Amino acid sequence: MQTAARTATWIIGLILLLCPPLGAQAPGTLSGVVTTRADGMSVPNATVSLVGSDLKATTDNEGRYTLEVPPAFARAGRVQIRVEALGLPAKTYDVELTPNASTTFNVAISLGFEEQVTVGSRSPGAEAEKAVPVDIITSAQITSSGYAETAQVIQSLAPSFNFPRPTITDGTDTVRPATLRGLGPDQVLVLVNGKRRHQSALVHLNGSIGRGSTGVDLNAIPISAIERIEVLREGAAAQYGSDAIAGVINIVLKAGEFRPTLTTKFGLSKGSFVANECAPAPLVCSEGDDISFSDGELFDLGGSWGLPIGKGTLMVSAEYRHRNRTNRASFDPRDQIVAGDAGNNAVAQPNHRWGDPDTRDFMSLVNASVPLNAQQTRFFYAFGGLSRREANSAGFYRRGNDVRNWPQIYPLGFLPEIQPTVLDVSATAGVRGALSGWTWDFSGEYGHNSFDFTIGNSLNVSLGPAAPPNKTVFDAGTLALGQIVANADIGRAFRVGAMSGPLNVAFGTEIRREQYEITAGEPDSYIGGGVPDRAGRLAPPGAQVFPGFRPANEVDESRSSVAGYVDVEGDVLAWLRLGVAARTEHYSDFGNTVDGKVTVRVQPDPRFVARGSFSTGFRAPS
């Protein structure tokens, strides 16, 4: 009996040793609480799933969840969970597992309007306390918008942003101007991951919005690479420097490790209109006819993938977009080839093009982050992209009987085309981290944009009617803009006297160099050949629709600037938040500027907030 009792005791002891106590969590268990970030309320019935498996759990009434992590996942030391709740945007989180023990990971999920914001304030954790208006466009909103261009997405979701669609405006048909709060394209600062984005090389010269200005080509950034977009609807030159007069647009790229995603879009324009002007016999249409159209076919294919690289991650994104032209031009009632032939000639109608150009765009972008120490308090980061865009837009039709045409080359007349190639390159790298309560960020970046003009289906009247020497395709020259920027940003939160919250102090410096070039086109694109036109008058020199840049137009200019800033913000009282920023900047070509900004946020009651700001600003001449 004693032997049996001793054996039973050993068995019970072994069971107790191998099994965890009642209520304890075994190694490989992941648990926590899901709450809302804004108010800390629990989120019941939220789904917490383990990415890469079919395992999922549902939170209880207190927002608690528990997931049993399979050994294969636990041995990896890191997993991803996806949290979804009705009415709230889903989000994926990286979780480091505690070796040989259970892991607790609490989730504060966003309500969709208080995403972590990196623009408008340098105070960490101040998303819900900002004294400035910031619109957040989430990844879910970007996806559901249905648009294939970044600027179109912003226009559809940010009421203060406008993206017009000009036509017959030379290069502006391809790189269209975007405005914020009704101000010019060069009065909105665009950031990518908080770093200044370079502008387009194209200066808008025709009768479109933004004439005489340059802006950032937002459509060179693929939608598939964007996590969210922040739109600061307020002047912020004292914080971020030149161009931030109307506000700031910050594009935050996808980051971290995630499964590959692939998205494709198809579309076309389809509609009809009632004809109110038609050609005489032979009839093209009759007045009052219902004329249908179908054009503007769109094909867009894009994808992204978050890959592990050592202990860090690399996001790779690429996108191809092909959009066919649209045309809303009407019938041309004028004589086309000889006098009196209106409506009775071989010229296809409509002979003009009024609408979007043909475009073929390829865009790519990467975003990497690698920890530099085991504590992950220092990181190396880098991001950048390459895009190549080709377009085909038209000018005004040159009729067969026009003195700007030689019928020996174009018997029916011709529609000259502008066929630009836009190349955009960007690269940013830096290190950031924290030490003894201080945060620091040192970075350098390079951006380049070129706009190469090719003029097709055209001619140079002054070269005469013989082909050759007259040509139909011309290299009209190139515009190019380059930008190099170096930044140093340092900050820390201090406890000061009777202030109800920490006082965040940030300061830093920026050194920037910009270069602009105009390269002349081939001689035939701009020369006057000396041959009179068909009327015997001096023929206009250069390619029809867009004479090339001459050697006298060539430019190779650069300038540099050095800036320093101080930004202080904090809760003076429980209901009063104040912020003060100042920036001084020296430009090599036009001198010095000093700007300031004051922000105030008053919240006497949780249900009532009043906020406002006063600032000065500047825009350095292009």
Short mmCIF file of N, CA, C and O in Angstrom, two decimals, residues 168 325 327 350-354 392-399 405 410 412-419 455-459 472 544-545:
data_model
loop_
_atom_site.label_atom_id
_atom_site.label_comp_id
_atom_site.label_asym_id
_atom_site.label_seq_id
_atom_site.Cartn_x
_atom_site.Cartn_y
_atom_site.Cartn_z
N ILE A 168 -5.19 71.30 -73.33
CA ILE A 168 -4.50 72.15 -74.30
C ILE A 168 -3.69 73.21 -73.56
O ILE A 168 -3.78 74.41 -73.82
N ARG A 325 -6.81 58.56 -73.64
CA ARG A 325 -7.31 59.93 -73.72
C ARG A 325 -8.83 59.99 -73.63
O ARG A 325 -9.53 59.01 -73.92
N ASN A 327 -11.98 62.74 -75.01
CA ASN A 327 -12.15 63.83 -75.97
C ASN A 327 -13.59 64.31 -75.96
O ASN A 327 -14.52 63.54 -76.22
N PRO A 350 -14.34 64.71 -84.51
CA PRO A 350 -13.74 66.03 -84.27
C PRO A 350 -12.24 66.01 -84.55
O PRO A 350 -11.57 65.03 -84.28
N ASN A 351 -11.76 67.11 -85.11
CA ASN A 351 -10.33 67.18 -85.42
C ASN A 351 -9.49 67.70 -84.25
O ASN A 351 -8.27 67.57 -84.26
N HIS A 352 -10.15 68.29 -83.26
CA HIS A 352 -9.47 68.73 -82.04
C HIS A 352 -9.53 67.62 -80.98
O HIS A 352 -10.32 66.67 -81.09
N ARG A 353 -8.74 67.77 -79.93
CA ARG A 353 -8.84 66.93 -78.74
C ARG A 353 -9.00 67.82 -77.52
O ARG A 353 -8.17 68.70 -77.27
N TRP A 354 -10.07 67.61 -76.79
CA TRP A 354 -10.35 68.41 -75.60
C TRP A 354 -10.64 67.43 -74.45
O TRP A 354 -11.72 66.88 -74.35
N ASN A 392 0.76 61.94 -73.91
CA ASN A 392 0.50 62.43 -75.26
C ASN A 392 -0.71 63.34 -75.20
O ASN A 392 -1.83 62.90 -74.95
N SER A 393 -0.46 64.64 -75.35
CA SER A 393 -1.55 65.62 -75.37
C SER A 393 -1.46 66.42 -76.65
O SER A 393 -0.44 66.36 -77.36
N ALA A 394 -2.48 67.18 -76.96
CA ALA A 394 -2.56 67.86 -78.26
C ALA A 394 -2.69 69.36 -78.09
O ALA A 394 -3.09 69.87 -77.04
N GLY A 395 -2.35 70.04 -79.17
CA GLY A 395 -2.59 71.47 -79.25
C GLY A 395 -3.82 71.75 -80.11
O GLY A 395 -4.72 70.91 -80.20
N PHE A 396 -3.87 72.91 -80.75
CA PHE A 396 -4.97 73.24 -81.65
C PHE A 396 -4.69 72.69 -83.05
O PHE A 396 -3.55 72.68 -83.52
N TYR A 397 -5.74 72.24 -83.71
CA TYR A 397 -5.62 71.65 -85.04
C TYR A 397 -5.18 72.69 -86.07
O TYR A 397 -5.68 73.82 -86.09
N ARG A 398 -4.19 72.33 -86.88
CA ARG A 398 -3.76 73.16 -88.00
C ARG A 398 -4.46 72.61 -89.24
O ARG A 398 -4.17 71.49 -89.68
N ARG A 399 -5.40 73.42 -89.81
CA ARG A 399 -6.17 72.95 -90.96
C ARG A 399 -5.30 72.85 -92.22
O ARG A 399 -4.23 73.46 -92.28
N ASN A 405 0.67 75.36 -92.17
CA ASN A 405 0.76 73.99 -92.66
C ASN A 405 1.33 73.99 -94.07
O ASN A 405 1.16 74.94 -94.83
N TYR A 410 1.15 67.52 -94.93
CA TYR A 410 -0.13 67.14 -94.30
C TYR A 410 -1.27 67.65 -95.18
O TYR A 410 -1.77 68.77 -94.99
N LEU A 412 -4.42 67.02 -95.33
CA LEU A 412 -5.67 67.28 -94.62
C LEU A 412 -5.47 68.13 -93.37
O LEU A 412 -6.41 68.34 -92.60
N GLY A 413 -4.26 68.64 -93.16
CA GLY A 413 -3.97 69.35 -91.93
C GLY A 413 -3.42 68.38 -90.88
O GLY A 413 -3.28 67.18 -91.14
N PHE A 414 -3.12 68.90 -89.71
CA PHE A 414 -2.53 68.03 -88.69
C PHE A 414 -2.85 68.54 -87.29
O PHE A 414 -3.11 69.73 -87.07
N LEU A 415 -2.85 67.61 -86.34
CA LEU A 415 -3.04 67.93 -84.92
C LEU A 415 -1.71 67.72 -84.22
O LEU A 415 -1.30 66.59 -83.97
N PRO A 416 -0.98 68.81 -83.92
CA PRO A 416 0.34 68.66 -83.29
C PRO A 416 0.20 68.08 -81.88
O PRO A 416 -0.75 68.38 -81.16
N GLU A 417 1.17 67.26 -81.51
CA GLU A 417 1.12 66.57 -80.22
C GLU A 417 2.34 66.92 -79.37
O GLU A 417 3.45 67.07 -79.89
N ILE A 418 2.09 67.03 -78.08
CA ILE A 418 3.17 67.18 -77.09
C ILE A 418 3.32 65.83 -76.40
O ILE A 418 2.37 65.32 -75.80
N GLN A 419 4.51 65.26 -76.49
CA GLN A 419 4.77 63.91 -76.00
C GLN A 419 5.89 63.94 -74.96
O GLN A 419 7.02 63.55 -75.23
N ILE A 455 8.02 66.86 -79.44
CA ILE A 455 6.88 67.37 -80.21
C ILE A 455 6.69 66.46 -81.44
O ILE A 455 7.60 66.31 -82.26
N GLY A 456 5.53 65.83 -81.52
CA GLY A 456 5.26 64.90 -82.61
C GLY A 456 4.12 65.36 -83.50
O GLY A 456 3.34 66.25 -83.14
N ASN A 457 4.04 64.78 -84.69
CA ASN A 457 2.99 65.09 -85.67
C ASN A 457 2.94 66.59 -85.94
O ASN A 457 1.88 67.21 -85.99
N SER A 458 4.10 67.19 -86.11
CA SER A 458 4.21 68.64 -86.28
C SER A 458 5.13 68.94 -87.45
O SER A 458 5.52 68.03 -88.21
N LEU A 459 5.49 70.20 -87.61
CA LEU A 459 6.47 70.62 -88.62
C LEU A 459 6.96 72.02 -88.29
O LEU A 459 6.35 72.73 -87.48
N THR A 472 8.84 65.85 -88.76
CA THR A 472 7.54 65.80 -88.09
C THR A 472 7.66 65.51 -86.60
O THR A 472 6.68 65.62 -85.88
N GLN A 544 5.70 73.66 -84.76
CA GLN A 544 4.34 74.10 -84.47
C GLN A 544 3.86 73.50 -83.13
O GLN A 544 4.13 72.36 -82.81
N VAL A 545 3.14 74.29 -82.37
CA VAL A 545 2.53 74.06 -81.07
C VAL A 545 3.50 74.31 -79.92
O VAL A 545 3.10 74.80 -78.88
#
